[in-house]
C-alpha cells in the first residue's frame, strides 16, 4: 500500500491513523474531516466544557509533536461526498478526488433532530460548535431549560445546566431513562439522580411540538429581547417558548436541548457498492464487502452491532488496520462493551451486555442514597443461568474496574474456546 485515506478525523479516525503508523505503514496518509477543528474529545462537551471548567485546548486529542510524527495530510472542514464504485476513490464536496490503495471509513454519526423549521434556542449537542453555541446561551442568565431525551447526553447536559443554576426539566418517552441499557430495576435507581440533583423528570411522555414566537432583534442589538439567531434562523425569526408534550401539557422553555440519539453518517455512500443498514456493514474484523475498505467507530456496524461508545472508537482501529494491511480478515474485534456517564456528581459505569431475563445482584454497597454524597454507591452484577453478563457501578470505580477486567477475561476465554471448536 502506498496511500491510505481515512475519511473522518475524529476519535476513531485519529486512532486509525495512529495504528497505521504503529503497524508499519509508511506511505501517504490522508485524513479528511468535515469539521474545521483538529481531533478533539467529545465526552467533556456535555460536562466540563459546557460548565466552563474546561477550555477548547483541553479537549485536544493530540499535540503538535504527535501530529508531526503522524506525517499525515489533513483536509479539514471538507465533507466526503461519494465513494466511487471501485471503492477506493473518495470524492470531496469541493469537487476534488483522492484515490488510495486502502480506505478507512470513520465518519461517525450526527445528532438526530426534531422535525420542523429551526427555532432559535433549540440545540443539539454533538460537536464542538454545538457546545459553544449552547454554552454561550447558558451564560446569559437564568434559563428555563427543557432537555428532550434522558439518555447519557441528555442526563449529562441536564446535570451541567443544573450546576450552572438553571431550571431544568428532562423529558423521556420511555418509562424510565436508560431502561433499555440497564433494565427497569437499575434504571429506576439512576432516575433518582435527577431528583436528587435538582432536575425535574417527566417519563412515559413524548414531544408533540416545539412552540415558538417571533421576537424582533434590532440590527446590532445582539441578544436584545432575550433571543438570538441560531442555526440559520433569521434575526426576526421564531424563538422557542415552550415544549408541547404528547399529553397536551406545555412546558415553558427558553432553551431546548434535543438529545434523542444519533444517526450514522452514511449518506455520502449512496450509490457505492457498500452495504449500509444503520451503519456500514462489516464482518467481525471491521472489514467491509469492498476489498481494502474497513470501517470503525460510530459509523461501523461490526458483526451485526453498532456501538456508539468511546471504547469502540479506540479499540476497533487496531484490528481494522491489521486486517486492512493484511488484505483480509486475520483478527476479529472482541471488545467488552463499556460506557460511563457523569451525572450530578456521581459516576455511572457499565460493562457487558444485559439481556432480557437477566437478574440483578448487588455485589457491594447499596443503591439507597445514591447521589447524596457521603461515600454512597454500589456495584451490581447482571446474571443469567449462573453466568455474569454485565456489571454496573455507581460511585464504586475501583471495584467496578476489577469486575470489568474479570468479565473481559471470561469473554476472551469463551471466544477462544469458540474459535478452537471451529
CSV table of C-alpha atoms in Angstrom, one decimal:
chain,number,residue,atom,x,y,z
A,1,UNK,CA,0.0,0.0,0.0
A,2,UNK,CA,1.3,3.4,-0.9
A,3,UNK,CA,-1.7,5.6,0.0
A,4,UNK,CA,-4.4,5.1,2.7
A,5,UNK,CA,-7.3,7.6,3.1
A,6,UNK,CA,-9.0,7.9,6.4
A,7,UNK,CA,-12.5,9.5,5.9
A,8,UNK,CA,-13.3,11.0,9.3
A,9,UNK,CA,-10.9,13.0,11.5
A,10,UNK,CA,-12.4,12.5,15.0
A,11,UNK,CA,-11.6,9.9,17.6
A,12,UNK,CA,-11.9,6.7,15.5
A,13,UNK,CA,-10.1,8.3,12.5
A,14,UNK,CA,-7.2,9.6,14.6
A,15,UNK,CA,-6.8,6.2,16.3
A,16,UNK,CA,-6.8,4.5,12.9
A,17,UNK,CA,-4.1,6.9,11.7
A,18,UNK,CA,-2.0,6.1,14.8
A,19,UNK,CA,-2.4,2.4,14.2
A,20,UNK,CA,-1.4,2.7,10.6
A,21,UNK,CA,1.9,4.2,11.6
A,22,UNK,CA,2.3,1.9,14.6
A,23,UNK,CA,1.8,-1.2,12.4
A,24,UNK,CA,4.4,-0.1,9.9
A,25,UNK,CA,2.6,1.8,7.2
A,26,UNK,CA,5.0,4.4,6.0
A,27,UNK,CA,3.2,5.6,2.8
A,28,UNK,CA,1.0,8.6,2.2
A,29,UNK,CA,-1.7,9.0,4.9
A,30,UNK,CA,-4.6,11.4,4.3
A,31,UNK,CA,-7.2,12.3,6.9
A,32,UNK,CA,-10.5,14.0,5.8
A,33,UNK,CA,-12.7,15.8,8.4
A,34,UNK,CA,-15.9,17.6,7.9
A,35,UNK,CA,-15.3,19.8,10.9
A,36,UNK,CA,-12.6,22.6,10.7
A,37,UNK,CA,-11.2,21.5,14.1
A,38,UNK,CA,-8.3,19.1,14.8
A,39,UNK,CA,-9.5,15.9,16.6
A,40,UNK,CA,-11.0,16.6,20.0
A,41,UNK,CA,-12.6,14.6,22.8
A,42,UNK,CA,-16.4,14.7,22.7
A,43,UNK,CA,-17.4,13.3,26.2
A,44,UNK,CA,-16.4,16.5,28.0
A,45,UNK,CA,-18.7,18.6,25.7
A,46,UNK,CA,-21.7,17.9,27.9
A,47,UNK,CA,-19.8,18.1,31.1
A,48,UNK,CA,-16.7,20.2,31.9
A,49,UNK,CA,-16.7,22.2,28.6
A,50,UNK,CA,-20.4,23.1,29.0
A,51,UNK,CA,-19.9,24.3,32.5
A,52,UNK,CA,-16.8,26.3,31.7
A,53,UNK,CA,-14.4,24.1,33.7
A,54,UNK,CA,-12.6,23.1,30.5
A,55,UNK,CA,-11.5,25.1,27.5
A,56,UNK,CA,-11.0,24.0,23.9
A,57,UNK,CA,-7.3,23.4,24.4
A,58,UNK,CA,-8.0,20.8,27.0
A,59,UNK,CA,-10.2,18.8,24.5
A,60,UNK,CA,-7.4,18.2,22.1
A,61,UNK,CA,-6.6,14.5,21.4
A,62,UNK,CA,-3.1,15.1,20.1
A,63,UNK,CA,-0.4,17.7,20.4
A,64,UNK,CA,1.9,19.3,17.8
A,65,UNK,CA,4.6,16.7,18.3
A,66,UNK,CA,2.4,13.7,17.7
A,67,UNK,CA,0.7,15.4,14.7
A,68,UNK,CA,4.1,15.9,13.2
A,69,UNK,CA,5.1,12.3,13.8
A,70,UNK,CA,2.0,11.1,12.0
A,71,UNK,CA,3.2,12.8,8.9
A,72,UNK,CA,-0.3,12.9,7.6
A,73,UNK,CA,-2.1,15.2,5.1
A,74,UNK,CA,-5.1,16.9,6.9
A,75,UNK,CA,-8.1,18.0,4.9
A,76,UNK,CA,-10.4,19.6,7.4
A,77,UNK,CA,-13.6,21.5,7.0
A,78,UNK,CA,-14.4,19.4,3.9
A,79,UNK,CA,-17.0,16.6,3.6
A,80,UNK,CA,-16.7,13.4,1.6
A,81,UNK,CA,-19.5,13.4,-1.0
A,82,UNK,CA,-19.1,9.9,-2.5
A,83,UNK,CA,-17.1,6.7,-2.8
A,84,UNK,CA,-16.6,5.5,-6.3
A,85,UNK,CA,-17.8,2.1,-7.5
A,86,UNK,CA,-14.4,0.6,-7.1
A,87,UNK,CA,-14.4,1.7,-3.5
A,88,UNK,CA,-11.0,3.5,-3.2
A,89,UNK,CA,-11.6,6.9,-4.7
A,90,UNK,CA,-13.1,9.5,-2.4
A,91,UNK,CA,-15.0,12.5,-3.9
A,92,UNK,CA,-15.0,15.6,-1.8
A,93,UNK,CA,-17.7,18.2,-1.7
A,94,UNK,CA,-15.4,20.8,-3.3
A,95,UNK,CA,-15.0,18.5,-6.4
A,96,UNK,CA,-11.6,17.1,-5.6
A,97,UNK,CA,-11.0,13.4,-5.8
A,98,UNK,CA,-8.5,11.3,-3.8
A,99,UNK,CA,-7.5,7.8,-4.7
A,100,UNK,CA,-5.9,5.4,-2.3
A,101,UNK,CA,-4.9,1.8,-2.0
A,102,UNK,CA,-6.9,1.5,1.2
A,103,UNK,CA,-9.8,3.4,2.8
A,104,UNK,CA,-10.8,3.6,6.4
A,105,UNK,CA,-14.4,4.9,6.9
A,106,UNK,CA,-14.7,6.7,10.2
A,107,UNK,CA,-17.3,9.3,9.5
A,108,UNK,CA,-19.1,8.9,12.9
A,109,UNK,CA,-22.7,9.9,13.5
A,110,UNK,CA,-24.8,13.0,13.6
A,111,UNK,CA,-27.3,14.1,16.2
A,112,UNK,CA,-31.0,13.4,15.4
A,113,UNK,CA,-33.2,16.4,15.2
A,114,UNK,CA,-36.9,17.0,15.7
A,115,UNK,CA,-38.9,17.7,12.6
A,116,UNK,CA,-40.0,21.3,11.8
A,117,UNK,CA,-38.4,24.6,11.0
A,118,UNK,CA,-35.4,25.8,13.0
A,119,UNK,CA,-36.1,27.8,16.2
A,120,UNK,CA,-33.6,30.0,18.0
A,121,UNK,CA,-32.9,28.5,21.4
A,122,UNK,CA,-33.1,24.8,20.2
A,123,UNK,CA,-29.8,22.9,20.3
A,124,UNK,CA,-28.3,19.5,19.8
A,125,UNK,CA,-25.0,18.6,21.5
A,126,UNK,CA,-22.7,16.5,19.3
A,127,UNK,CA,-19.9,18.8,18.1
A,128,UNK,CA,-17.6,21.4,19.5
A,129,UNK,CA,-19.6,24.2,17.6
A,130,UNK,CA,-22.8,22.8,19.2
A,131,UNK,CA,-21.3,23.0,22.6
A,132,UNK,CA,-20.0,26.5,22.0
A,133,UNK,CA,-23.4,27.8,21.0
A,134,UNK,CA,-25.2,26.1,23.9
A,135,UNK,CA,-22.6,27.3,26.4
A,136,UNK,CA,-22.9,30.9,25.2
A,137,UNK,CA,-26.7,30.8,25.6
A,138,UNK,CA,-26.5,29.3,29.1
A,139,UNK,CA,-24.2,32.1,30.3
A,140,UNK,CA,-26.8,34.8,29.6
A,141,UNK,CA,-28.6,34.5,32.9
A,142,UNK,CA,-31.1,32.0,34.4
A,143,UNK,CA,-33.0,30.0,31.8
A,144,UNK,CA,-35.8,27.5,31.8
A,145,UNK,CA,-34.2,24.5,30.1
A,146,UNK,CA,-36.0,21.5,28.7
A,147,UNK,CA,-33.9,18.5,27.8
A,148,UNK,CA,-35.6,16.1,25.4
A,149,UNK,CA,-34.2,12.6,26.0
A,150,UNK,CA,-32.9,11.1,29.2
A,151,UNK,CA,-30.0,9.1,27.7
A,152,UNK,CA,-26.4,9.8,28.5
A,153,UNK,CA,-26.1,13.1,26.6
A,154,UNK,CA,-29.4,14.3,27.9
A,155,UNK,CA,-28.6,13.4,31.6
A,156,UNK,CA,-25.2,14.9,31.5
A,157,UNK,CA,-26.4,18.1,29.8
A,158,UNK,CA,-29.2,18.4,32.4
A,159,UNK,CA,-26.7,17.9,35.2
A,160,UNK,CA,-24.4,20.6,33.8
A,161,UNK,CA,-27.4,23.0,33.3
A,162,UNK,CA,-28.4,22.4,37.0
A,163,UNK,CA,-24.8,23.2,38.1
A,164,UNK,CA,-25.0,26.5,36.2
A,165,UNK,CA,-28.1,27.4,38.1
A,166,UNK,CA,-30.8,26.9,35.5
A,167,UNK,CA,-34.3,25.5,36.0
A,168,UNK,CA,-34.1,22.1,34.2
A,169,UNK,CA,-36.8,19.5,33.1
A,170,UNK,CA,-35.9,16.3,31.4
A,171,UNK,CA,-38.5,14.7,29.1
A,172,UNK,CA,-38.1,11.0,28.4
A,173,UNK,CA,-40.5,9.0,26.2
A,174,UNK,CA,-39.6,5.6,27.8
A,175,UNK,CA,-41.0,4.6,31.2
A,176,UNK,CA,-37.5,5.2,32.7
A,177,UNK,CA,-34.3,6.8,31.4
A,178,UNK,CA,-31.7,4.2,30.3
A,179,UNK,CA,-34.2,1.4,30.8
A,180,UNK,CA,-33.1,-0.3,27.5
A,181,UNK,CA,-29.5,-0.4,28.7
A,182,UNK,CA,-29.9,-1.0,32.4
A,183,UNK,CA,-33.2,-2.7,32.8
A,184,UNK,CA,-36.1,-1.4,35.0
A,185,UNK,CA,-34.6,-2.1,38.4
A,186,UNK,CA,-31.3,-0.3,37.9
A,187,UNK,CA,-32.8,2.4,35.6
A,188,UNK,CA,-35.1,3.4,38.4
A,189,UNK,CA,-32.1,3.9,40.7
A,190,UNK,CA,-30.3,6.1,38.1
A,191,UNK,CA,-33.6,8.0,37.5
A,192,UNK,CA,-33.3,9.1,41.1
A,193,UNK,CA,-30.1,11.0,40.3
A,194,UNK,CA,-32.2,13.6,38.5
A,195,UNK,CA,-34.4,14.3,41.5
A,196,UNK,CA,-31.6,14.4,44.0
A,197,UNK,CA,-29.6,16.6,41.6
A,198,UNK,CA,-32.4,19.2,41.3
A,199,UNK,CA,-33.8,18.5,37.8
A,200,UNK,CA,-37.4,17.7,37.0
A,201,UNK,CA,-38.0,14.4,35.2
A,202,UNK,CA,-41.1,13.5,33.1
A,203,UNK,CA,-41.2,9.9,31.8
A,204,UNK,CA,-43.5,8.0,29.6
A,205,UNK,CA,-44.4,11.0,27.5
A,206,UNK,CA,-43.3,12.2,24.1
A,207,UNK,CA,-42.9,15.6,22.5
A,208,UNK,CA,-45.7,16.7,20.1
A,209,UNK,CA,-44.2,20.0,19.0
A,210,UNK,CA,-41.9,22.9,19.8
A,211,UNK,CA,-43.7,26.2,20.2
A,212,UNK,CA,-42.1,29.5,19.1
A,213,UNK,CA,-42.8,33.2,19.0
A,214,UNK,CA,-41.5,35.9,16.7
A,215,UNK,CA,-39.2,38.4,18.5
A,216,UNK,CA,-37.7,41.2,16.6
A,217,UNK,CA,-34.0,41.8,17.2
A,218,UNK,CA,-32.9,45.3,16.0
A,219,UNK,CA,-29.7,45.3,13.9
A,220,UNK,CA,-26.7,45.3,16.1
A,221,UNK,CA,-28.7,44.6,19.2
A,222,UNK,CA,-27.3,41.1,19.7
A,223,UNK,CA,-29.3,39.5,22.4
A,224,UNK,CA,-32.0,42.1,22.7
A,225,UNK,CA,-35.3,40.8,23.7
A,226,UNK,CA,-33.8,37.6,25.0
A,227,UNK,CA,-33.4,35.9,21.6
A,228,UNK,CA,-30.7,35.3,19.1
A,229,UNK,CA,-30.1,33.7,15.8
A,230,UNK,CA,-29.2,30.0,16.0
A,231,UNK,CA,-28.5,27.6,13.2
A,232,UNK,CA,-29.5,29.9,10.4
A,233,UNK,CA,-32.8,31.2,12.0
A,234,UNK,CA,-33.3,34.8,10.8
A,235,UNK,CA,-32.8,37.6,13.3
A,236,UNK,CA,-36.5,38.3,13.0
A,237,UNK,CA,-37.4,34.6,13.1
A,238,UNK,CA,-39.1,32.5,15.8
A,239,UNK,CA,-37.6,31.7,19.2
A,240,UNK,CA,-38.6,28.7,21.2
A,241,UNK,CA,-41.0,29.5,24.0
A,242,UNK,CA,-42.4,26.1,25.1
A,243,UNK,CA,-42.4,22.4,24.5
A,244,UNK,CA,-45.8,20.8,23.8
A,245,UNK,CA,-46.0,17.2,25.2
A,246,UNK,CA,-47.9,14.4,23.7
A,247,UNK,CA,-50.4,14.5,26.5
A,248,UNK,CA,-51.2,18.2,25.8
A,249,UNK,CA,-49.1,19.8,28.6
A,250,UNK,CA,-47.0,22.8,27.8
A,251,UNK,CA,-43.5,23.2,29.3
A,252,UNK,CA,-42.3,26.9,29.2
A,253,UNK,CA,-38.8,26.9,27.8
A,254,UNK,CA,-36.1,29.5,27.0
A,255,UNK,CA,-33.6,26.8,25.9
A,256,UNK,CA,-34.3,23.3,24.5
A,257,UNK,CA,-31.7,20.6,24.1
A,258,UNK,CA,-32.6,17.7,21.9
A,259,UNK,CA,-30.8,14.5,22.9
A,260,UNK,CA,-32.6,11.7,21.1
A,261,UNK,CA,-29.7,9.8,19.7
A,262,UNK,CA,-27.6,9.9,16.6
A,263,UNK,CA,-27.7,8.6,13.0
A,264,UNK,CA,-24.6,7.1,11.4
A,265,UNK,CA,-23.1,9.3,8.7
A,266,UNK,CA,-23.6,7.0,5.7
A,267,UNK,CA,-25.4,9.3,3.3
A,268,UNK,CA,-22.3,10.0,1.3
A,269,UNK,CA,-22.0,6.3,0.5
A,270,UNK,CA,-25.2,6.2,-1.5
A,271,UNK,CA,-24.5,4.6,-4.9
A,272,UNK,CA,-21.4,2.8,-3.7
A,273,UNK,CA,-21.4,-1.0,-3.5
A,274,UNK,CA,-21.1,-0.9,0.3
A,275,UNK,CA,-24.0,-2.4,2.2
A,276,UNK,CA,-25.5,0.1,4.7
A,277,UNK,CA,-28.1,-0.6,7.3
A,278,UNK,CA,-27.9,1.5,10.4
A,279,UNK,CA,-24.2,1.9,9.7
A,280,UNK,CA,-21.7,0.4,7.3
A,281,UNK,CA,-22.0,-3.4,7.5
A,282,UNK,CA,-18.7,-5.1,8.4
A,283,UNK,CA,-17.6,-8.5,9.5
A,284,UNK,CA,-16.2,-9.2,12.9
A,285,UNK,CA,-12.9,-7.6,11.8
A,286,UNK,CA,-14.3,-4.3,10.6
A,287,UNK,CA,-13.8,-5.4,7.0
A,288,UNK,CA,-16.5,-4.4,4.5
A,289,UNK,CA,-17.6,-6.1,1.4
A,290,UNK,CA,-15.2,-4.0,-0.7
A,291,UNK,CA,-11.6,-5.0,-0.9
A,292,UNK,CA,-9.2,-2.8,1.1
A,293,UNK,CA,-12.1,-0.8,2.8
A,294,UNK,CA,-12.7,-1.0,6.5
A,295,UNK,CA,-15.0,0.9,8.9
A,296,UNK,CA,-14.6,1.9,12.5
A,297,UNK,CA,-16.3,3.8,15.3
A,298,UNK,CA,-19.9,5.1,15.4
A,299,UNK,CA,-20.5,4.6,11.7
A,300,UNK,CA,-19.5,0.9,11.7
A,301,UNK,CA,-21.9,-2.0,12.3
A,302,UNK,CA,-19.4,-4.7,13.2
A,303,UNK,CA,-20.6,-8.2,13.3
A,304,UNK,CA,-24.2,-7.0,13.4
A,305,UNK,CA,-23.7,-4.5,16.2
A,306,UNK,CA,-23.1,-0.7,16.1
A,307,UNK,CA,-21.8,0.7,19.4
A,308,UNK,CA,-21.6,4.4,19.9
A,309,UNK,CA,-19.1,4.3,22.7
A,310,UNK,CA,-15.7,5.8,23.2
A,311,UNK,CA,-14.1,2.4,23.8
A,312,UNK,CA,-15.4,1.1,20.5
A,313,UNK,CA,-13.8,4.0,18.6
A,314,UNK,CA,-10.5,3.4,20.3
A,315,UNK,CA,-10.4,-0.4,20.2
A,316,UNK,CA,-11.7,-1.2,16.7
A,317,UNK,CA,-9.0,0.7,14.8
A,318,UNK,CA,-6.2,-1.7,15.9
A,319,UNK,CA,-8.0,-4.7,14.5
A,320,UNK,CA,-9.3,-2.9,11.4
A,321,UNK,CA,-5.9,-1.6,10.4
A,322,UNK,CA,-4.3,-5.0,10.9
A,323,UNK,CA,-6.9,-6.5,8.6
A,324,UNK,CA,-6.6,-3.7,6.1
A,325,UNK,CA,-2.8,-4.1,5.8
A,326,UNK,CA,-3.2,-7.9,5.6
A,327,UNK,CA,-5.7,-7.6,2.8
A,328,UNK,CA,-8.1,-10.0,4.6
A,329,UNK,CA,-9.6,-10.6,8.0
A,330,UNK,CA,-7.0,-12.2,10.2
A,331,UNK,CA,-8.3,-10.9,13.5
A,332,UNK,CA,-11.7,-10.2,15.0
A,333,UNK,CA,-12.9,-7.5,17.3
A,334,UNK,CA,-13.9,-9.0,20.6
A,335,UNK,CA,-14.4,-6.0,22.9
A,336,UNK,CA,-16.5,-5.9,26.1
A,337,UNK,CA,-19.0,-3.0,25.6
A,338,UNK,CA,-18.2,-0.3,28.2
A,339,UNK,CA,-19.6,3.1,28.9
A,340,UNK,CA,-19.6,5.6,31.7
A,341,UNK,CA,-21.5,8.8,32.5
A,342,UNK,CA,-21.0,11.6,35.0
A,343,UNK,CA,-24.3,12.9,36.4
A,344,UNK,CA,-25.0,15.2,39.3
A,345,UNK,CA,-21.7,14.4,40.9
A,346,UNK,CA,-22.0,10.6,40.5
A,347,UNK,CA,-20.2,8.4,38.0
A,348,UNK,CA,-22.2,5.6,36.4
A,349,UNK,CA,-20.2,2.8,34.8
A,350,UNK,CA,-21.5,-0.2,32.9
A,351,UNK,CA,-19.7,-3.1,31.1
A,352,UNK,CA,-21.1,-6.1,29.2
A,353,UNK,CA,-24.4,-6.9,27.6
A,354,UNK,CA,-27.6,-7.1,29.6
A,355,UNK,CA,-30.2,-9.4,28.2
A,356,UNK,CA,-33.9,-9.9,28.8
A,357,UNK,CA,-34.4,-12.2,31.7
A,358,UNK,CA,-31.2,-11.2,33.5
A,359,UNK,CA,-31.4,-10.9,37.2
A,360,UNK,CA,-29.5,-8.2,39.2
A,361,UNK,CA,-27.5,-8.9,42.3
A,362,UNK,CA,-26.0,-6.2,44.5
A,363,UNK,CA,-22.4,-7.2,45.0
A,364,UNK,CA,-21.4,-4.5,47.4
A,365,UNK,CA,-22.7,-1.2,48.7
A,366,UNK,CA,-26.4,-0.2,48.4
A,367,UNK,CA,-28.5,1.7,45.9
A,368,UNK,CA,-30.1,3.6,48.8
A,369,UNK,CA,-28.9,7.2,48.9
A,370,UNK,CA,-27.1,7.1,45.6
A,371,UNK,CA,-26.2,10.6,44.5
A,372,UNK,CA,-26.4,12.1,48.0
A,373,UNK,CA,-22.7,12.1,48.7
A,374,UNK,CA,-21.1,10.7,51.8
A,375,UNK,CA,-19.3,7.8,50.0
A,376,UNK,CA,-22.5,6.0,49.0
A,377,UNK,CA,-22.6,3.8,45.9
A,378,UNK,CA,-22.9,0.2,44.8
A,379,UNK,CA,-21.6,-2.5,42.4
A,380,UNK,CA,-24.2,-4.7,40.8
A,381,UNK,CA,-23.9,-7.8,38.6
A,382,UNK,CA,-26.3,-8.9,35.9
A,383,UNK,CA,-26.6,-12.7,35.8
A,384,UNK,CA,-28.3,-15.3,33.6
A,385,UNK,CA,-28.1,-19.1,34.0
A,386,UNK,CA,-25.3,-18.8,36.5
A,387,UNK,CA,-23.2,-16.6,34.2
A,388,UNK,CA,-22.4,-12.9,34.7
A,389,UNK,CA,-23.5,-10.9,31.6
A,390,UNK,CA,-22.8,-7.4,32.7
A,391,UNK,CA,-21.7,-5.2,35.7
A,392,UNK,CA,-22.9,-1.8,36.8
A,393,UNK,CA,-21.5,0.6,39.3
A,394,UNK,CA,-22.4,4.0,40.7
A,395,UNK,CA,-19.6,5.7,42.6
A,396,UNK,CA,-17.6,2.4,43.0
A,397,UNK,CA,-14.9,2.9,40.4
A,398,UNK,CA,-12.2,0.7,41.8
A,399,UNK,CA,-14.4,-2.4,42.4
A,400,UNK,CA,-16.0,-1.8,39.0
A,401,UNK,CA,-12.7,-1.9,37.2
A,402,UNK,CA,-11.8,-5.2,38.9
A,403,UNK,CA,-15.2,-6.7,37.9
A,404,UNK,CA,-14.8,-5.3,34.4
A,405,UNK,CA,-11.4,-7.0,33.9
A,406,UNK,CA,-12.8,-10.3,35.2
A,407,UNK,CA,-15.7,-10.1,32.9
A,408,UNK,CA,-13.5,-9.3,29.9
A,409,UNK,CA,-11.2,-12.3,30.7
A,410,UNK,CA,-14.3,-14.6,30.8
A,411,UNK,CA,-15.5,-13.3,27.4
A,412,UNK,CA,-12.0,-13.7,25.9
A,413,UNK,CA,-11.8,-17.3,27.2
A,414,UNK,CA,-15.2,-18.1,25.8
A,415,UNK,CA,-14.2,-16.6,22.4
A,416,UNK,CA,-11.0,-18.6,22.3
A,417,UNK,CA,-13.0,-21.8,23.1
A,418,UNK,CA,-15.5,-21.0,20.3
A,419,UNK,CA,-12.6,-20.5,17.8
A,420,UNK,CA,-10.9,-23.7,18.8
A,421,UNK,CA,-14.1,-25.6,18.3
A,422,UNK,CA,-14.5,-24.4,14.7
